[in-house]
CSV table of C-alpha atoms in Angstrom, one decimal:
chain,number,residue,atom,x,y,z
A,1,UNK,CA,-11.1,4.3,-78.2
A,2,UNK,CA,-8.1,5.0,-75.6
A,3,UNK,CA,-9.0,7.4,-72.5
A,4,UNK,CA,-6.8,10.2,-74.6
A,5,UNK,CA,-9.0,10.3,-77.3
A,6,UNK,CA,-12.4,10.3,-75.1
A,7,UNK,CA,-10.8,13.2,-72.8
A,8,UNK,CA,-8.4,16.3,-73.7
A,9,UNK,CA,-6.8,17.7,-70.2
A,10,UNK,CA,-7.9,21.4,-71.7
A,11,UNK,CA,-10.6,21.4,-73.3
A,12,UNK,CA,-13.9,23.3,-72.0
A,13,UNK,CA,-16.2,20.7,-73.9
A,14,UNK,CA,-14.5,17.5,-71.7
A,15,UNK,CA,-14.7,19.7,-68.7
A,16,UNK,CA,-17.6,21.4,-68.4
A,17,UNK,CA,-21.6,20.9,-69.8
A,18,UNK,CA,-21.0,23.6,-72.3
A,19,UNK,CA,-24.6,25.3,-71.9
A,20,UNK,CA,-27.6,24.3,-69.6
A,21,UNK,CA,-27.9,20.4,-69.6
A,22,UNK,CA,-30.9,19.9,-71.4
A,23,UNK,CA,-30.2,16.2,-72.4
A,24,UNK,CA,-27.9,13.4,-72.7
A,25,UNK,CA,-27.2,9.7,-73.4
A,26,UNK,CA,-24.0,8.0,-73.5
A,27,UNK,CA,-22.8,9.7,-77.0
A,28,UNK,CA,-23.7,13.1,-76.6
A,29,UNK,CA,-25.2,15.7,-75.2
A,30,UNK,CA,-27.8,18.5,-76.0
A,31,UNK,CA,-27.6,21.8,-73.7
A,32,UNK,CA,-29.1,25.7,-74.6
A,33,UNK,CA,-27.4,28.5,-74.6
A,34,UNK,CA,-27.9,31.3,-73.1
A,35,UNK,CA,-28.3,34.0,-76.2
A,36,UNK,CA,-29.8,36.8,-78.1
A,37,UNK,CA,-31.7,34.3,-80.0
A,38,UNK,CA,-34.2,32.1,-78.0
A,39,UNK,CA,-33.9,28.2,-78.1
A,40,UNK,CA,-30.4,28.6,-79.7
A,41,UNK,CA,-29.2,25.0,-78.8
A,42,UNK,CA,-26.0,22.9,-79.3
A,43,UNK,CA,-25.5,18.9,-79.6
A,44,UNK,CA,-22.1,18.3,-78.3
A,45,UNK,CA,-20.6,15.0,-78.9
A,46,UNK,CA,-19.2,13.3,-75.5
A,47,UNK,CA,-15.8,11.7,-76.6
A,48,UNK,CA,-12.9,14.5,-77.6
A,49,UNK,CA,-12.7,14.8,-81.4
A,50,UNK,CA,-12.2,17.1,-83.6
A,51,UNK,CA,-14.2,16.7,-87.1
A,52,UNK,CA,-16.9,14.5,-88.5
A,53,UNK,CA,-14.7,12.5,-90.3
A,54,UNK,CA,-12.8,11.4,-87.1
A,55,UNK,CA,-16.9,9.7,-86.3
A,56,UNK,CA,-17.4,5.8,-88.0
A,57,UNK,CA,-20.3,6.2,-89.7
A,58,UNK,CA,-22.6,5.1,-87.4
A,59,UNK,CA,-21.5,7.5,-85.0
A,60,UNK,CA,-21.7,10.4,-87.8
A,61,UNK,CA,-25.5,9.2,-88.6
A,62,UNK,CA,-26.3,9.0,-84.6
A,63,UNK,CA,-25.0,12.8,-84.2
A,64,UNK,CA,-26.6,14.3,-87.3
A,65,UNK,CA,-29.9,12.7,-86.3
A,66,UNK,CA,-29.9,14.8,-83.0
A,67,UNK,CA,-29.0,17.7,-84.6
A,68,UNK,CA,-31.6,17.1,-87.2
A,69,UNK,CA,-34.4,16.1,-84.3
A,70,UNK,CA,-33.2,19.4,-82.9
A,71,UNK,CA,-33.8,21.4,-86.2
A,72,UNK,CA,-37.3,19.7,-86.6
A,73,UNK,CA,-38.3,20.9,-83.1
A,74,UNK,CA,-37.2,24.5,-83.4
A,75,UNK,CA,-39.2,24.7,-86.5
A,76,UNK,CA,-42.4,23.2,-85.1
A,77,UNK,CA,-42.6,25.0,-81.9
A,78,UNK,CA,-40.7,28.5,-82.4
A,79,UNK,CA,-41.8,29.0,-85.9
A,80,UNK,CA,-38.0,29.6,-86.8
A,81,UNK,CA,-38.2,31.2,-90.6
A,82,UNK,CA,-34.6,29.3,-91.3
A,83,UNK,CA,-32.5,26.9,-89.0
A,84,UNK,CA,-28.6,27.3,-89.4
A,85,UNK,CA,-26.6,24.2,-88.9
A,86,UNK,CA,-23.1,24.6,-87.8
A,87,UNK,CA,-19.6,22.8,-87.1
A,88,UNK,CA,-16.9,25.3,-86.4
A,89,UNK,CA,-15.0,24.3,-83.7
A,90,UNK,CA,-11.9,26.3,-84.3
A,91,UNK,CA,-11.1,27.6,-80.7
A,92,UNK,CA,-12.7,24.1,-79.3
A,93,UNK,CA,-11.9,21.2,-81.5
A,94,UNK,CA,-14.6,19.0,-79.5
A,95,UNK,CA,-17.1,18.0,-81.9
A,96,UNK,CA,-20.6,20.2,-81.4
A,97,UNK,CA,-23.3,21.7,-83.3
A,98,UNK,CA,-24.8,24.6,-83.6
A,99,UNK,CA,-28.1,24.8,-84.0
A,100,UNK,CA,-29.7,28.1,-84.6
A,101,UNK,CA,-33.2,29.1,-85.0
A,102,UNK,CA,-33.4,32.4,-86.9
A,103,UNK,CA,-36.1,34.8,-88.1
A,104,UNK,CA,-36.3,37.3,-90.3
A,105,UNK,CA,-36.5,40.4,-88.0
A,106,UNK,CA,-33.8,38.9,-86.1
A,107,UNK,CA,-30.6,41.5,-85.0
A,108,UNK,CA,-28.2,39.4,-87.5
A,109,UNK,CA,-30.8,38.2,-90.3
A,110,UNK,CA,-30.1,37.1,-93.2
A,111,UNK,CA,-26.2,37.0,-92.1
A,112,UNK,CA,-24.5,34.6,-90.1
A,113,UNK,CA,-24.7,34.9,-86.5
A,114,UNK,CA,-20.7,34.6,-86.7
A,115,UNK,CA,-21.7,38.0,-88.2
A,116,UNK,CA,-22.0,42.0,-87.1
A,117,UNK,CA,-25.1,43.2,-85.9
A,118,UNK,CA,-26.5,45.1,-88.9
A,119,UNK,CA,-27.6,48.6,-87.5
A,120,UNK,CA,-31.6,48.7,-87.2
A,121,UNK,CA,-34.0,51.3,-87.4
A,122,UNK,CA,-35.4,52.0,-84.0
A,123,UNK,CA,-38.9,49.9,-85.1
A,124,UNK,CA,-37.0,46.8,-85.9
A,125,UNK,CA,-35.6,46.6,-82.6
A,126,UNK,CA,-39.1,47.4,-81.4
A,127,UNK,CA,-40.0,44.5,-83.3
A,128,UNK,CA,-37.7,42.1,-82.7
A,129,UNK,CA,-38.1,42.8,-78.9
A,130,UNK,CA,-41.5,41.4,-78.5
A,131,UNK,CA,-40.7,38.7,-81.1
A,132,UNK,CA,-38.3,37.6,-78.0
A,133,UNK,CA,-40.7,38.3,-75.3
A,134,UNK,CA,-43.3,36.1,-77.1
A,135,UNK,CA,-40.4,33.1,-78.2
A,136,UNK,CA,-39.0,33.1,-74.4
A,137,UNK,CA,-42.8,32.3,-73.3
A,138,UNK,CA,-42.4,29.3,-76.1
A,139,UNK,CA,-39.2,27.8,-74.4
A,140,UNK,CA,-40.7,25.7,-71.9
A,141,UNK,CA,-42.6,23.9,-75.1
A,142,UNK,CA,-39.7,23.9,-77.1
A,143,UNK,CA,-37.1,21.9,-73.8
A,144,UNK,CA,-40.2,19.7,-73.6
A,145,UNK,CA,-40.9,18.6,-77.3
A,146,UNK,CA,-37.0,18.1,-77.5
A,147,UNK,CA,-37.4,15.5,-74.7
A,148,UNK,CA,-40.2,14.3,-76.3
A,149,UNK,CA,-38.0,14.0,-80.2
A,150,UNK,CA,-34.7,13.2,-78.5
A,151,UNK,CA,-35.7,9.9,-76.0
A,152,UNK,CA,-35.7,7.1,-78.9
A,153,UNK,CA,-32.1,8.0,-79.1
B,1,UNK,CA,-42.1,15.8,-105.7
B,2,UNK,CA,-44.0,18.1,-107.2
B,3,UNK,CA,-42.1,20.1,-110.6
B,4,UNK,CA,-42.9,23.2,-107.6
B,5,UNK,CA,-40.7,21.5,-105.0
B,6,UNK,CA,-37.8,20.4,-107.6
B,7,UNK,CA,-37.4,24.3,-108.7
B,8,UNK,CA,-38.1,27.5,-107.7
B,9,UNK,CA,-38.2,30.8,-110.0
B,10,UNK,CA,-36.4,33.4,-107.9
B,11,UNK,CA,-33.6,30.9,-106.5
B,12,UNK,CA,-30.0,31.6,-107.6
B,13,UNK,CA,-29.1,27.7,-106.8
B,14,UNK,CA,-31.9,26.8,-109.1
B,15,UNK,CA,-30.8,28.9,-111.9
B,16,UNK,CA,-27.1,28.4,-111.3
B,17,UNK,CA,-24.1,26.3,-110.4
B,18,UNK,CA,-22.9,28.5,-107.3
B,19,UNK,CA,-19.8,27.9,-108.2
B,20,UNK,CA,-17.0,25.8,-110.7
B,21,UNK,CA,-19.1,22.3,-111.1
B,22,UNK,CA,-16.7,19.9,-109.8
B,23,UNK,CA,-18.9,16.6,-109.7
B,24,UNK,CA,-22.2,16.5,-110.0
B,25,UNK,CA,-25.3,12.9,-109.8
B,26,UNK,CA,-28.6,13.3,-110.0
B,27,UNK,CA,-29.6,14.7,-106.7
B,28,UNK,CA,-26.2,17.1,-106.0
B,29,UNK,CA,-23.7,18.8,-107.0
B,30,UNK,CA,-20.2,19.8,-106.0
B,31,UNK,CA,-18.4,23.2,-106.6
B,32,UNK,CA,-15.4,25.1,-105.8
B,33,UNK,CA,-16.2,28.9,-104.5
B,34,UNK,CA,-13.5,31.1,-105.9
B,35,UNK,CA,-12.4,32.3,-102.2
B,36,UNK,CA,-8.9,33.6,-100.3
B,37,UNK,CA,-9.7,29.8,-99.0
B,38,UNK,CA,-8.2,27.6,-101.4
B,39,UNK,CA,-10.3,24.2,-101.6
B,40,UNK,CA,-13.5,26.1,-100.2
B,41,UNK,CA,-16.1,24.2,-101.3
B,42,UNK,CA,-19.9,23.9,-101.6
B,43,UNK,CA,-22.8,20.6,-101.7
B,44,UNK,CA,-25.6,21.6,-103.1
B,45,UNK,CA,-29.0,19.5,-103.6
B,46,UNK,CA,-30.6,19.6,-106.7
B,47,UNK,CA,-34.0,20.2,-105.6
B,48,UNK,CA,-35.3,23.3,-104.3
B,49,UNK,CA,-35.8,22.4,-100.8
B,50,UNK,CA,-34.7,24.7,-97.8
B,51,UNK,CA,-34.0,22.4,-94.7
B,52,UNK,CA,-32.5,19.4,-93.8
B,53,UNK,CA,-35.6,18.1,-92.1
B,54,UNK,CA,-37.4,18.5,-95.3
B,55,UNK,CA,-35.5,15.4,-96.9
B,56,UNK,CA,-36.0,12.3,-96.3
B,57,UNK,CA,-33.5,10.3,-93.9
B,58,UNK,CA,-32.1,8.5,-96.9
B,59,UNK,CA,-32.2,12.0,-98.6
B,60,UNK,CA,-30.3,13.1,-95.4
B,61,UNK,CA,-28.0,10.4,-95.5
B,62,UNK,CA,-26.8,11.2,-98.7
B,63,UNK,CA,-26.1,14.8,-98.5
B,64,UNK,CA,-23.7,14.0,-95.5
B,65,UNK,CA,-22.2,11.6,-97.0
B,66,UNK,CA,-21.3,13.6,-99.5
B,67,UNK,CA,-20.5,16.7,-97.3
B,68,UNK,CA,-17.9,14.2,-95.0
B,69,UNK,CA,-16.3,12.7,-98.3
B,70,UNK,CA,-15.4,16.6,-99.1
B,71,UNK,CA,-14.3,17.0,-95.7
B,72,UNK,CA,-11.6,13.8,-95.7
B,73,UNK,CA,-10.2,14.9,-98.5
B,74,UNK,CA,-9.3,18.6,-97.1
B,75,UNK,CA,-7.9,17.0,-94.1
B,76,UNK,CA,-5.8,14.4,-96.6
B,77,UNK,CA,-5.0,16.6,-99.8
B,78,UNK,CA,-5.2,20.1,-98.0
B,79,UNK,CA,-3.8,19.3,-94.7
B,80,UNK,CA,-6.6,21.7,-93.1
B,81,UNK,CA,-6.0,22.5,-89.1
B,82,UNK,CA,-9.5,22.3,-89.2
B,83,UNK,CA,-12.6,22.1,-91.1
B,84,UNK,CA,-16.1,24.0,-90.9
B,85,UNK,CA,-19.3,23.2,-91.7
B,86,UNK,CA,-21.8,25.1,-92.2
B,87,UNK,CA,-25.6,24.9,-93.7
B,88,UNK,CA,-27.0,28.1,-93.7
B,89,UNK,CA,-29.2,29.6,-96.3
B,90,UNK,CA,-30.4,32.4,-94.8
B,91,UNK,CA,-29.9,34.0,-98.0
B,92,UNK,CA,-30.9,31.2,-100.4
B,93,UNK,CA,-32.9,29.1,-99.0
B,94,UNK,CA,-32.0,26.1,-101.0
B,95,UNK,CA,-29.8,23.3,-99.3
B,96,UNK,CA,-25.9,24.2,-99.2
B,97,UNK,CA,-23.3,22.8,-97.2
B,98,UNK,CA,-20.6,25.4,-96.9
B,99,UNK,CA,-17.1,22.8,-96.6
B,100,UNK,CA,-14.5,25.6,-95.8
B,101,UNK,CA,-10.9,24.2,-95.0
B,102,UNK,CA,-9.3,26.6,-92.8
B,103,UNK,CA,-5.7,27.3,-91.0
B,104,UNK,CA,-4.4,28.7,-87.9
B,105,UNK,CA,-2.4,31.5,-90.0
B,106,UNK,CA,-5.7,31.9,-92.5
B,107,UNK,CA,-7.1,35.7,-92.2
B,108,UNK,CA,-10.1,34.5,-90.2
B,109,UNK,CA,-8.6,31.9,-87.6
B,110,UNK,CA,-10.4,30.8,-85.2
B,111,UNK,CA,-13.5,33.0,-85.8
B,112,UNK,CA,-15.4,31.9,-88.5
B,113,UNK,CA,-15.4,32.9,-92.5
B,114,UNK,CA,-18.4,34.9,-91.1
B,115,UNK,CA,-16.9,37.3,-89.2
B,116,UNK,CA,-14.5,40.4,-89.8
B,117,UNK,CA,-11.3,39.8,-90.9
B,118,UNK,CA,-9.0,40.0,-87.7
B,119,UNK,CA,-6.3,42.7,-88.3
B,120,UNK,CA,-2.9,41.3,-89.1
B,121,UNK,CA,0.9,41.9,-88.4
B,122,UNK,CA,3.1,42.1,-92.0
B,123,UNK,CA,4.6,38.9,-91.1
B,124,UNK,CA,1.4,36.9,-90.6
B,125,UNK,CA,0.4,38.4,-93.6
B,126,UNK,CA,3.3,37.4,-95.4
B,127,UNK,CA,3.1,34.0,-93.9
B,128,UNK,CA,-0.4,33.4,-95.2
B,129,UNK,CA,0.5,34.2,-99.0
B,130,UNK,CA,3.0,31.8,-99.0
B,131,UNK,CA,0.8,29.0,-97.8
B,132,UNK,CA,-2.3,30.4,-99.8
B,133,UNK,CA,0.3,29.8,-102.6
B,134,UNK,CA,1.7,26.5,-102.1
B,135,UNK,CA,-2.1,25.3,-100.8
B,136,UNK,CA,-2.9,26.7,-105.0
B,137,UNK,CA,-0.3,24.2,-106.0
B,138,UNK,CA,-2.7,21.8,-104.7
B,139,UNK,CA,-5.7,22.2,-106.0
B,140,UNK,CA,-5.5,20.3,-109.1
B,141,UNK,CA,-4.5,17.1,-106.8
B,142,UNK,CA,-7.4,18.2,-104.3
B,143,UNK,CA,-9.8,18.1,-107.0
B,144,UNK,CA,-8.4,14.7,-108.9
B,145,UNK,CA,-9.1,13.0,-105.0
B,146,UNK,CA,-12.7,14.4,-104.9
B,147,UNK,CA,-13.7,12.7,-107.9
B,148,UNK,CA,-12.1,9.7,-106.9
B,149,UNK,CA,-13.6,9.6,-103.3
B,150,UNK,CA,-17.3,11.2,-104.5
B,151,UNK,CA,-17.7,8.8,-107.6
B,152,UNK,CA,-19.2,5.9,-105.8
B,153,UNK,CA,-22.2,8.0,-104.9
């Protein structure tokens, strides 16, 4: 790989973490972001490219296992009713998943979070607010079983 | 797997393609999703299963595989500016992979398919009808390369 392809001059993904630092290795790293939805979490591939297929195989497998690791994690410790994978990367072409725990009372739920908020009756919102409170007191479990999933790689 | 697993009675996916069956083996299928994308296309497991993390790694494996080989050949037959994937099932639960090709001068560009439709000048418009167009003229090739490039699975 030439120094071009592992850095683009402007890109925010080669410049900057992308999200709180959660994790890294040499390949990629794994940061939260700061959202709506609790424990929404990227895996954000080190080198600048743009799509899978740009990955050997081996480097496609080592990424979707971290976003799979993640998915697991988000499932056992905030109880997310569905997990949406993503890989957009339209206004940044620097490889990086989304990885998005949702729940059915959620503001968005069951569209994409790319989405409108549907409007809500004031009891959903009532609702969903102490789903929140209750998943922000889960995050410290949730950074710490990532840890725990992500160090083999 | 149970018969339980392999099936379930309210799910669309189960009951249906989802789409134009393009290529199909026995643990996925490929469609085309009649779209203002041309080439959008959907991987769809067999078995009624909602999450990546409830496959196998070897399960796993193959879906990507399969997902990436759609991928190359929208970059190759296509000419995509860029590629999106997306697993979301929010809606149907049973394992999708959304493979949308997409353009700078497509409706959507750079939000995702997801989100409202950006308003347009005439020109851009105009300027997306003739690609859609020629991008149509390309299909039949588009599709001709899928089976070639999904066959050894």
């Amino acid at each position: 790989m030439t120094a071009l392809e592992m850095q683009s001059s402007d890109c925010v993904l080669c410049d900057e973490d992308g999200g709180r630092l959660l994790w890294r290795n040499d390949s990629l790293r794994v940061v939260a972001v700061d959202d709506e939805l609790p424990g929404y979490t990227r895996v954000i591939r080190r080198s600048h490219q743009p799509e899978m297929t740009d990955l050997s195989t081996r480097e496609q497998h080592e990424l979707m296992l971290a976003v799979f690791l993640v998915e697991g994690v988000q499932r056992q410790i905030l109880q997310a009713h569905k997990v949406n994978l993503a890989s957009l990367g339209n206004m940044t072409p620097h490889l990086h998943w989304h990885i998005v725990p949702r729940w059915r009372d959620d503001p968005w739920f069951p569209d994409s979070i790319w989405a409108s908020r549907r409007p809500a009756a004031e009891s959903a919102v009532t609702a969903w607010q102490t789903r929140r409170a209750a998943l922000a007191d889960l995050l410290p479990a949730y950074e710490a079983a990532l840890h725990a999933a992500l160090r083999p790689l």
